[in-house]
Tab-separated table of C-alpha atoms in Angstrom:
chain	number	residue	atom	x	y	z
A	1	UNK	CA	12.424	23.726	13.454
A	2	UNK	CA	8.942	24.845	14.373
A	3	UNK	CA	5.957	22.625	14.109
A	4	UNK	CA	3.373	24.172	12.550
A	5	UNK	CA	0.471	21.908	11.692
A	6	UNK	CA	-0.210	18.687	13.645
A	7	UNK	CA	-3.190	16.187	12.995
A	8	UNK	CA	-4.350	13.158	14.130
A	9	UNK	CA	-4.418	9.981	11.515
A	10	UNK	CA	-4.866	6.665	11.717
A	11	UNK	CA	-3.016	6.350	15.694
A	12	UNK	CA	-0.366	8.729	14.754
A	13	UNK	CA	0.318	12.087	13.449
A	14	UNK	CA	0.539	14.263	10.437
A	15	UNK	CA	2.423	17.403	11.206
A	16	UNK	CA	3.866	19.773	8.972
A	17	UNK	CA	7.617	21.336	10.338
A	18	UNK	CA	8.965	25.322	8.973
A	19	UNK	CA	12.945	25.628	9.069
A	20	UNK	CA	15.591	27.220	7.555
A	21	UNK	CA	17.495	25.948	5.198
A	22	UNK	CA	21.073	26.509	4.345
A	23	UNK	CA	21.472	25.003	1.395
A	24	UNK	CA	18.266	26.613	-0.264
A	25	UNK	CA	18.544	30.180	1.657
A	26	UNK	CA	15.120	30.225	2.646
A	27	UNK	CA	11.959	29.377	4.659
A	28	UNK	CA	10.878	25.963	3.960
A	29	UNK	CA	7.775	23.476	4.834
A	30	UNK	CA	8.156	19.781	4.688
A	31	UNK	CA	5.314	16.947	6.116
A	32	UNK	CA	6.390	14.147	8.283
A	33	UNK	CA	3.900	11.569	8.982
A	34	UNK	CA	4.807	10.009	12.297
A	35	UNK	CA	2.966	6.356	13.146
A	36	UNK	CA	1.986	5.095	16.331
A	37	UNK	CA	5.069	3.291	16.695
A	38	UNK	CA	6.868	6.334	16.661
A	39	UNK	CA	6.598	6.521	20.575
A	40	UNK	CA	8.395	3.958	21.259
A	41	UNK	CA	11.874	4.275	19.294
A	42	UNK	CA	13.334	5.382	15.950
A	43	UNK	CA	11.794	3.933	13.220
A	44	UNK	CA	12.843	4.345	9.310
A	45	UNK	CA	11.740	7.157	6.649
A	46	UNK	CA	10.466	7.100	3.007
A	47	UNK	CA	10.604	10.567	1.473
A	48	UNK	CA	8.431	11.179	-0.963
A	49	UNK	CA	8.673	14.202	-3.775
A	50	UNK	CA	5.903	15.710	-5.451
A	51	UNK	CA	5.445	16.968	-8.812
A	52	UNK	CA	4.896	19.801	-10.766
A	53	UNK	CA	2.899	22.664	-9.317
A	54	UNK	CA	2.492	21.015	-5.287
A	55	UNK	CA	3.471	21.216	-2.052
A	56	UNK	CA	4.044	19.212	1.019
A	57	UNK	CA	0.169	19.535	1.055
A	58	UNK	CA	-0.782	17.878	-2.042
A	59	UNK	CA	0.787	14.370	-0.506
A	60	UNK	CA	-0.010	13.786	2.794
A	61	UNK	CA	-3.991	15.396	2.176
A	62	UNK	CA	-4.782	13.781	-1.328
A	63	UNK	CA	-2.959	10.016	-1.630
A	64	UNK	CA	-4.257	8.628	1.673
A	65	UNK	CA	-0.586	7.285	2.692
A	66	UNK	CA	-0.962	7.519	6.455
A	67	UNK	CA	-2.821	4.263	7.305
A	68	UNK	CA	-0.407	2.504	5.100
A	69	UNK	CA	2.722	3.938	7.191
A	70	UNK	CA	0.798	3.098	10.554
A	71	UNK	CA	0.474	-0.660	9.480
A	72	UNK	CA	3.891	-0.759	8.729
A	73	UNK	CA	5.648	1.584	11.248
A	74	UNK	CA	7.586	3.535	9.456
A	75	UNK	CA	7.856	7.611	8.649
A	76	UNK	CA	6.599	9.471	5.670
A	77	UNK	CA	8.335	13.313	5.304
A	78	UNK	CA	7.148	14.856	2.221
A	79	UNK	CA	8.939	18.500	1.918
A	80	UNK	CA	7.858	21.021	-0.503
A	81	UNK	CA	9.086	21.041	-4.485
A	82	UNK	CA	11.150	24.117	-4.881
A	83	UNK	CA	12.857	27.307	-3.029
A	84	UNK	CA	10.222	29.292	-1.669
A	85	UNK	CA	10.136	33.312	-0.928
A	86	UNK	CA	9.828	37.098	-1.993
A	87	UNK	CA	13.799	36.442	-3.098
A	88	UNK	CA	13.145	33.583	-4.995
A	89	UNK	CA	13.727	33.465	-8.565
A	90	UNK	CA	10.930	32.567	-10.398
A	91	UNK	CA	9.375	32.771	-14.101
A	92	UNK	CA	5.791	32.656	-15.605
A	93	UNK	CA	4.461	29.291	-16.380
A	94	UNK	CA	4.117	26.401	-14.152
A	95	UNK	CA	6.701	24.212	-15.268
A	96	UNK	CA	9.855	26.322	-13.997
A	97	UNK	CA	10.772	28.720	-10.909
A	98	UNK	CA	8.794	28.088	-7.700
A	99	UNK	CA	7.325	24.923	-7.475
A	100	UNK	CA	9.213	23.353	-10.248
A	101	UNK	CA	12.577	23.013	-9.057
A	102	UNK	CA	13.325	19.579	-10.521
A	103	UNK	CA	15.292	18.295	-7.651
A	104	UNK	CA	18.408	19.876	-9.169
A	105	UNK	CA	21.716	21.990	-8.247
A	106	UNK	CA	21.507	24.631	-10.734
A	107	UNK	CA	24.598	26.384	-11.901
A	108	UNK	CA	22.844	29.400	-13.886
A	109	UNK	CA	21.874	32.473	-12.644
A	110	UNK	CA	19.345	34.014	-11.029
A	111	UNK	CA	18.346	29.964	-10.346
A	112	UNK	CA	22.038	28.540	-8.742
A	113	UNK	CA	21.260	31.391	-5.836
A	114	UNK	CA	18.241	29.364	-4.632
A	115	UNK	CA	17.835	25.816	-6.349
A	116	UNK	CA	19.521	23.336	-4.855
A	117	UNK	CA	16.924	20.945	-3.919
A	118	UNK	CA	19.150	17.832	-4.508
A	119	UNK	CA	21.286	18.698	-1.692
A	120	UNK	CA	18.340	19.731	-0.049
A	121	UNK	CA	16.467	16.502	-0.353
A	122	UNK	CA	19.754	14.003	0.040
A	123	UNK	CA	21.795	16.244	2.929
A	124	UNK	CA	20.144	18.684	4.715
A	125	UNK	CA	16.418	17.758	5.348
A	126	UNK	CA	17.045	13.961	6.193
A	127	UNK	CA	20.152	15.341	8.962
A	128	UNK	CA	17.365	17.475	10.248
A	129	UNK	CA	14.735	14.661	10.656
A	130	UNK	CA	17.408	12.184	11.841
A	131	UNK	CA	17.750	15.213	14.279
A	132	UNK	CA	14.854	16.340	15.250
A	133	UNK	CA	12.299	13.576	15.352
A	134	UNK	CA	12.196	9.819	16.174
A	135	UNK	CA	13.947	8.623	12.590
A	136	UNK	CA	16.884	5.884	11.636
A	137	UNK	CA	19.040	6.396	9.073
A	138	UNK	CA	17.559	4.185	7.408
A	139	UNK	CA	15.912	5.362	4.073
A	140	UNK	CA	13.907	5.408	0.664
A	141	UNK	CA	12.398	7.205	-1.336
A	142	UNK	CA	9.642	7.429	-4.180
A	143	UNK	CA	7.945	10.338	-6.107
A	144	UNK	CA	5.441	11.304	-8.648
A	145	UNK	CA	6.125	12.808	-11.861
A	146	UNK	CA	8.683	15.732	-11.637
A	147	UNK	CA	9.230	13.925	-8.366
A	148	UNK	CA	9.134	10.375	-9.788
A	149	UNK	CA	12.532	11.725	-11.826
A	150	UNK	CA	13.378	13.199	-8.627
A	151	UNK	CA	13.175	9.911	-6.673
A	152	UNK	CA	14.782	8.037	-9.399
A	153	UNK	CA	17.809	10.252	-10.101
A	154	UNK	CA	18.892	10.647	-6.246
A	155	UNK	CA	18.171	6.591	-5.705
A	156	UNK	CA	21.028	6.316	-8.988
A	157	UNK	CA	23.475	8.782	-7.574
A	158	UNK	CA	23.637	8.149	-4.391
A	159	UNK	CA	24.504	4.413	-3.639
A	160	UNK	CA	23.795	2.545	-0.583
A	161	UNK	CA	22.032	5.784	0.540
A	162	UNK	CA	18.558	4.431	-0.074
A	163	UNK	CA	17.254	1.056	1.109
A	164	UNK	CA	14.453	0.727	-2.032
A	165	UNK	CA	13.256	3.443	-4.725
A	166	UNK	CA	9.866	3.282	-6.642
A	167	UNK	CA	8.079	6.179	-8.671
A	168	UNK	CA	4.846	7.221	-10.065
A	169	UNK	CA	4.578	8.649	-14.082
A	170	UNK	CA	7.860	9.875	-13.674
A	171	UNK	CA	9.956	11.854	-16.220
A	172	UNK	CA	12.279	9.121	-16.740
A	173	UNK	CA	14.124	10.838	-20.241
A	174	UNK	CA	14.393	14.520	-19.162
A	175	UNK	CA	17.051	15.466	-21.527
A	176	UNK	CA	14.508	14.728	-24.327
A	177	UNK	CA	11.058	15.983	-23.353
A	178	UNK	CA	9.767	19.327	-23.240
A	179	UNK	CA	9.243	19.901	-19.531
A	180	UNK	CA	13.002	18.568	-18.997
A	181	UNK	CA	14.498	20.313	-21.785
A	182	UNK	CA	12.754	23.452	-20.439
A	183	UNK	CA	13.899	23.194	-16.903
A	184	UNK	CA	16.942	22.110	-17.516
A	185	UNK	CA	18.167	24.777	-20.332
A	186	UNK	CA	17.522	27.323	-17.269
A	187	UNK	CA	18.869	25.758	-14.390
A	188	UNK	CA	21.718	23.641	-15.735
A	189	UNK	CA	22.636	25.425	-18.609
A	190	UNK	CA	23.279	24.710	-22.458
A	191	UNK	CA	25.613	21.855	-22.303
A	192	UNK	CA	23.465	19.140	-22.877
A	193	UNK	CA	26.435	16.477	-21.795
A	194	UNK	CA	25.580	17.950	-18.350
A	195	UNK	CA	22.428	17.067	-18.525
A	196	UNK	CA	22.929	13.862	-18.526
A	197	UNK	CA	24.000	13.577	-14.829
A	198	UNK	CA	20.413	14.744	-13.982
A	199	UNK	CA	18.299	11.935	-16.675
A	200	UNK	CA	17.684	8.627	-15.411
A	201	UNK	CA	17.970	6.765	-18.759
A	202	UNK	CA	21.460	8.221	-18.995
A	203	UNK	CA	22.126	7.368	-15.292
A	204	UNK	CA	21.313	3.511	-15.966
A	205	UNK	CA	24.385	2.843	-18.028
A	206	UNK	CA	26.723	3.565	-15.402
A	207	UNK	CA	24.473	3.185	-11.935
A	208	UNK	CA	27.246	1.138	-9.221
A	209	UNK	CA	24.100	-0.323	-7.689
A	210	UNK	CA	21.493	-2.363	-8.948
A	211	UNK	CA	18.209	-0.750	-7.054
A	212	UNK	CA	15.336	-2.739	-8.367
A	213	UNK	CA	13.220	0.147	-9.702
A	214	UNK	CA	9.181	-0.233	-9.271
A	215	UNK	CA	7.245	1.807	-11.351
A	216	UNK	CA	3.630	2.739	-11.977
A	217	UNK	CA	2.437	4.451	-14.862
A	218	UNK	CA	-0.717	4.952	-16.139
A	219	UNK	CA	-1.772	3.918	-19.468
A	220	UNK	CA	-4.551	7.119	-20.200
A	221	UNK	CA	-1.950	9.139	-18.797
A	222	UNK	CA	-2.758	12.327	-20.697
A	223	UNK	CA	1.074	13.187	-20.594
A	224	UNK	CA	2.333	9.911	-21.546
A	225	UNK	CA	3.500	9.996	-25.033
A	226	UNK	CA	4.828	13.813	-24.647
A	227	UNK	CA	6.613	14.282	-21.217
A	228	UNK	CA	6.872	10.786	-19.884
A	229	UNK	CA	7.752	7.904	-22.008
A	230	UNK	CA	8.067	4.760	-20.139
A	231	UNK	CA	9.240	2.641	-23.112
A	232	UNK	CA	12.893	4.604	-22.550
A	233	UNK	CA	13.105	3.284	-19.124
A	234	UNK	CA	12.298	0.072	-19.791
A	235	UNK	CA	14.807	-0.085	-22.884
A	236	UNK	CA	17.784	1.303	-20.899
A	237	UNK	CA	17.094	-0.982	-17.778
A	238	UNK	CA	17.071	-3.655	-20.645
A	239	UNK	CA	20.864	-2.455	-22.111
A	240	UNK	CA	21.876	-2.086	-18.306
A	241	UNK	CA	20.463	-5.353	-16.978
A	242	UNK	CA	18.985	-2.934	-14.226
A	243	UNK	CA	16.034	-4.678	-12.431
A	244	UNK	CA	12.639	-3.174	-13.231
A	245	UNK	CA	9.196	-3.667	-12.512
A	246	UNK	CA	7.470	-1.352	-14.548
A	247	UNK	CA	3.444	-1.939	-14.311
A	248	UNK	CA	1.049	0.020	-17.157
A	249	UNK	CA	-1.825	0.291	-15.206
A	250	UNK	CA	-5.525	0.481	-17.421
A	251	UNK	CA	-7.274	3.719	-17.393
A	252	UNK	CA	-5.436	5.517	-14.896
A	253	UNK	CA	-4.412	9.087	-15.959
A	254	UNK	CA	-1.990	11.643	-13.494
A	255	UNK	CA	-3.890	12.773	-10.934
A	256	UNK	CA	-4.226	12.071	-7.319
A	257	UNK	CA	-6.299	9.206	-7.834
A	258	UNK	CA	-4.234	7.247	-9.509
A	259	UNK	CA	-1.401	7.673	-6.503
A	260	UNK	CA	-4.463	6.834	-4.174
A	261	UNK	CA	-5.133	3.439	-5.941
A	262	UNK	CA	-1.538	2.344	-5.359
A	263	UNK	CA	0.119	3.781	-3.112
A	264	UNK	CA	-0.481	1.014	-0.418
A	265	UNK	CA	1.433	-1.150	-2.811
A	266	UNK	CA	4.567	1.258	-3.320
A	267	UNK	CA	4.767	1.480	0.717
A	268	UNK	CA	4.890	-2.471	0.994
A	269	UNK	CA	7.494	-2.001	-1.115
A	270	UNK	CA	9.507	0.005	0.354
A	271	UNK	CA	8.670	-1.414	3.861
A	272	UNK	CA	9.913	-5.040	2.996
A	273	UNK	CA	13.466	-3.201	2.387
A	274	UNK	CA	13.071	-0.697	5.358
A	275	UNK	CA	12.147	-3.604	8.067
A	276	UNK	CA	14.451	-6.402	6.397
């Protein structure tokens, strides 16, 4: 692991790490925002997943989460969205191939050589931070859009993994919007009954632990009718009895500054279960 950016921020640092990774066959970047606490013992992790189109950059330079971590004490690791490389699949559009890997396994060719980012995200990066830098095992995790589905979908399948989950505009219904059914035709195939293993409405009915699920979404969202559809959520976690807090918030739309406005809140969150 070799770092390759390190900054300053409010008493601790925001470095950026390259590695290889096993399970994805390829060079890969991920952010870890280390507080001041940091020097003086292990402290707990959120992981946070971006969305369509980013980076570990996007993150850690655009939703102002590092003062937040530093009041609380506890580590931030952002890694990048998809497989990365010359040998990479990848397709035109922004919404599939690099940068859109959907926190998957695919089983379809050319895309099962590369995209495993599930197992990347739940296995391999967190046993190389737990490794490599002054981390507990203690977890959570939260994401935005593409990564909002991301955060939500590994929180379900993974039980007693995750200490709290929470999720901007995320693609909650996969299976039945176009960016989902898009990604998923390629990566998972035509069976649509496996889809369901990857669509957190579908995931609700059967989830073995009741996560409380915190969720902001904004309400002039301009993807919010099309891709995102919050009312699904809330109407499975209704039929489940899964706890939800699921907050419209007025005139905020996608971008950046909507994560900015509340991200504070989504680390308290995730803090009161981290330090409990």
């Amino acid at each position: 692991m070799e770092r390759i950016e390190h900054r300053a921020s409010s008493g601790g640092w925001q470095d950026v790490y390259r590695h290889e990774s096993k399970v994805l066959g390829c060079t890969m970047n991920f952010a870890a925002y280390l507080p001041p606490q940091a020097k003086d013992g292990k402290l707990p992790v959120v992981y946070w997943l971006s969305g369509l189109t980013c980076t570990e950059q996007n993150f850690i330079t655009k939703a102002g989460a590092q003062r937040y971590a530093a009041e609380h004490g506890i580590i931030v690791v952002a890694p990048d969205t998809s497989p990365r490389g010359d040998d990479v699949a990848d397709a035109e559009g922004y919404d599939i191939g690099k940068g859109a890997g959907f926190y998957v396994n695919a089983t379809q060719a050319p895309w099962s050589r590369n995209y495993r980012m599930f197992d990347y995200v739940v296995d391999e990066l967190p046993a190389l931070v737990e490794s490599e830098l002054p981390a507990s095992d203690r977890r959570s995790i939260f994401g935005h859009s593409m990564g909002g589905h991301g955060a939500l979908v590994i929180a379900l399948r993974n039980p007693g993994r995750y200490r709290s989950v929470s999720a901007f505009s995320p693609i909650v219904a996969p299976s039945h919007v176009p960016w989902g059914q898009k990604a998923f035709g390629a990566y998972l195939g035509d069976d649509r009954e496996a889809w369901k293993a990857w669509d957190t409405v579908e995931l609700l009915g059967t989830a073995k632990e009741k996560l409380p699920l915190l969720v902001d979404q904004g309400d002039a969202d301009e993807f919010l009718g099309r891709e995102l559809k919050p009312e699904l959520l809330q109407a499975a976690a209704e039929k489940a009895g899964h706890p939800l807090t699921l907050r419209m918030q007025p005139g905020y739309d996608h971008s950046y500054y909507f994560i900015a406005s509340f991200v504070g809140d989504h680390l308290a969150h995730h803090a009161r279960a981290l330090l409990r």
